[in-house]
Amino acid sequence: VTHSHDVPPLPAPDVPAAVTALRARGLRMSAARRLVLEVLYAAGGPVTAEEVAAGLGGRMTASDLGSVYRNLDTLERAGLVVHAHAGHGPAEYRLRNPGTPGVACCEVCGRSQPIAAPALAHLQAVLRDRLGWEASFSHFPLLGRCPDCAGAGAPLRRG
Amino acid sequence: VTHSHDVPPLPAPDVPAAVTALRARGLRMSAARRLVLEVLYAAGGPVTAEEVAAGLGGRMTASDLGSVYRNLDTLERAGLVVHAHAGHGPAEYRLRNPGTPGVACCEVCGRSQPIAAPALAHLQAVLRDRLGWEASFSHFPLLGRCPDCAGAGAPLRRG
DNA sequence: TTCGATGCAAATAGTTTGCATTCTA
DNA sequence: TAGAATGCAAACTATTTGCATCGAA
């Protein structure tokens, strides 16, 4: 699902701050919801709903996958989380970071890396000039080969 | 599924030429396979597997969806067809056109448009310089707002 | 007369949803 | 204690696959 809901607050630096921010929004704090927050902050990078539900590989109490999806959605509406579709496979969720509004995902090694705001702005300017297109690399990442895989000459799908 | 199989031949200008090219590849010509070709050439733009199976809205004899997927895959391996994932929803299949190796898809109105080879090359150069990234907009399109929707101020999802 | 291709149905992955129950504020 | 959130299961979309049968070369 795609969101164009209410205005997002600034992201919270840690779990307690996130809890406070969510409470301020009138949201309740349950075990399942706290798990999602804990995993997201502990991971420090993109995670799938499945990974969250598994409690980061069993280190935390696992939760229902359906509830995890609902909570990730809630957190996204609240402006704490964003998700992106990295090609095939499940969506990747991460803490929202205004400094890195874009995502690039390598089709060869599968790793995804953030695109910093200045670089993103430059890319968007080129796309605007060249195609008249207002590009977004947040929800659907930039896909291709990362510097490492491109250098190694890994094959790319045909155009 | 992703393909990095054999070398693609040049695309065929019409259905008879495509049939000949496929026969030359040792492929057989069945009613179901011919339907896929007819729809692809008649549509002149991207179509979903479902649309192909429906015989372009009932104007042609419908076919089994599973067989359509298999045939689209076969035609893609043969180099006549490419498909792209335009955000959410089903994949879009089209006749391969070396002159337009990229696709841009509007998240607002849903329309997708080809990216011409020179423009694509320019974009790729910028991405290479700026991020070291070897981008591909063929299998996963460039997503954002098309000139029309961007001008109309249609809302874009949050970054 | 072979395999390649089909139709049908079942399986799969990822995600959403209905509903009765539980728990937070 | 009202309403939010949960757990479970069923539904859903897009796609793949197993298999017996059929048909093109």
CSV table of C-alpha atoms in Angstrom, one decimal, chain A residues 39-135:
chain,number,residue,atom,x,y,z
A,39,VAL,CA,14.3,-4.5,15.8
A,40,LEU,CA,14.3,-1.5,13.6
A,41,TYR,CA,16.7,0.4,15.9
A,42,ALA,CA,18.9,-2.6,16.6
A,43,ALA,CA,19.2,-3.5,12.9
A,44,GLY,CA,20.4,-0.1,11.9
A,45,GLY,CA,19.6,-1.0,8.3
A,46,PRO,CA,16.8,-2.3,6.1
A,47,VAL,CA,14.8,-5.3,7.4
A,48,THR,CA,11.9,-7.2,6.0
A,49,ALA,CA,8.6,-7.8,7.8
A,50,GLU,CA,9.6,-11.4,8.1
A,51,GLU,CA,12.8,-10.5,9.8
A,52,VAL,CA,11.0,-8.3,12.2
A,53,ALA,CA,8.4,-11.0,13.0
A,54,ALA,CA,11.3,-13.4,13.7
A,55,GLY,CA,12.6,-11.0,16.3
A,56,LEU,CA,15.9,-10.5,14.6
A,57,GLY,CA,16.8,-14.2,14.4
A,58,GLY,CA,15.3,-15.3,17.7
A,59,ARG,CA,17.1,-12.8,19.8
A,60,MET,CA,13.8,-11.1,20.7
A,61,THR,CA,10.3,-12.5,21.3
A,62,ALA,CA,8.8,-13.2,17.9
A,63,SER,CA,5.5,-11.8,16.9
A,64,ASP,CA,2.7,-12.4,14.4
A,65,LEU,CA,3.6,-11.5,10.9
A,66,GLY,CA,0.2,-9.9,10.2
A,67,SER,CA,0.6,-7.6,13.2
A,68,VAL,CA,4.1,-6.7,12.1
A,69,TYR,CA,2.8,-5.5,8.8
A,70,ARG,CA,0.1,-3.5,10.5
A,71,ASN,CA,2.6,-2.0,12.9
A,72,LEU,CA,5.1,-1.2,10.2
A,73,ASP,CA,2.3,0.5,8.4
A,74,THR,CA,1.3,2.5,11.5
A,75,LEU,CA,4.9,3.6,12.1
A,76,GLU,CA,5.1,4.6,8.5
A,77,ARG,CA,2.0,6.7,8.8
A,78,ALA,CA,3.5,8.2,11.9
A,79,GLY,CA,6.6,9.2,9.9
A,80,LEU,CA,9.1,7.1,11.8
A,81,VAL,CA,9.5,4.4,9.1
A,82,VAL,CA,9.8,4.2,5.3
A,83,HIS,CA,9.7,1.1,3.1
A,84,ALA,CA,11.1,0.4,-0.3
A,85,HIS,CA,10.7,-2.3,-2.9
A,86,ALA,CA,14.1,-3.6,-3.8
A,87,GLY,CA,13.3,-5.4,-7.0
A,88,HIS,CA,11.9,-8.9,-6.4
A,89,GLY,CA,11.4,-10.2,-2.9
A,90,PRO,CA,9.8,-8.6,0.1
A,91,ALA,CA,9.8,-4.9,0.9
A,92,GLU,CA,12.5,-3.4,3.0
A,93,TYR,CA,11.7,-1.3,6.0
A,94,ARG,CA,14.0,1.2,7.7
A,95,LEU,CA,13.9,4.2,10.0
A,96,ARG,CA,13.2,7.3,8.1
A,97,ASN,CA,16.2,9.5,7.7
A,98,PRO,CA,15.7,12.9,6.0
A,99,GLY,CA,19.5,13.0,5.3
A,100,THR,CA,19.2,10.0,3.0
A,101,PRO,CA,15.9,10.3,1.1
A,102,GLY,CA,16.8,7.8,-1.6
A,103,VAL,CA,17.8,4.2,-1.9
A,104,ALA,CA,19.9,2.4,-4.5
A,105,CYS,CA,19.8,-1.4,-4.6
A,106,CYS,CA,22.3,-3.6,-6.4
A,107,GLU,CA,20.7,-6.2,-8.6
A,108,VAL,CA,23.8,-8.4,-8.4
A,109,CYS,CA,24.7,-8.6,-4.7
A,110,GLY,CA,21.3,-7.5,-3.4
A,111,ARG,CA,22.8,-4.9,-1.0
A,112,SER,CA,21.0,-1.6,-0.8
A,113,GLN,CA,22.6,1.7,0.1
A,114,PRO,CA,21.2,5.1,0.9
A,115,ILE,CA,21.4,8.1,-1.5
A,116,ALA,CA,22.4,11.3,0.3
A,117,ALA,CA,20.2,14.3,-0.1
A,118,PRO,CA,22.6,16.4,-2.2
A,119,ALA,CA,23.4,13.6,-4.6
A,120,LEU,CA,19.7,12.8,-4.9
A,121,ALA,CA,18.9,16.5,-5.6
A,122,HIS,CA,21.4,16.5,-8.4
A,123,LEU,CA,20.0,13.4,-10.0
A,124,GLN,CA,16.5,14.8,-9.8
A,125,ALA,CA,17.7,18.0,-11.5
A,126,VAL,CA,19.1,16.0,-14.4
A,127,LEU,CA,16.0,13.9,-14.7
A,128,ARG,CA,13.9,17.0,-14.6
A,129,ASP,CA,15.9,18.8,-17.3
A,130,ARG,CA,16.3,15.8,-19.5
A,131,LEU,CA,12.9,14.0,-19.2
A,132,GLY,CA,10.7,16.5,-17.4
A,133,TRP,CA,10.4,13.7,-14.9
A,134,GLU,CA,10.1,14.2,-11.2
A,135,ALA,CA,11.9,11.2,-10.0
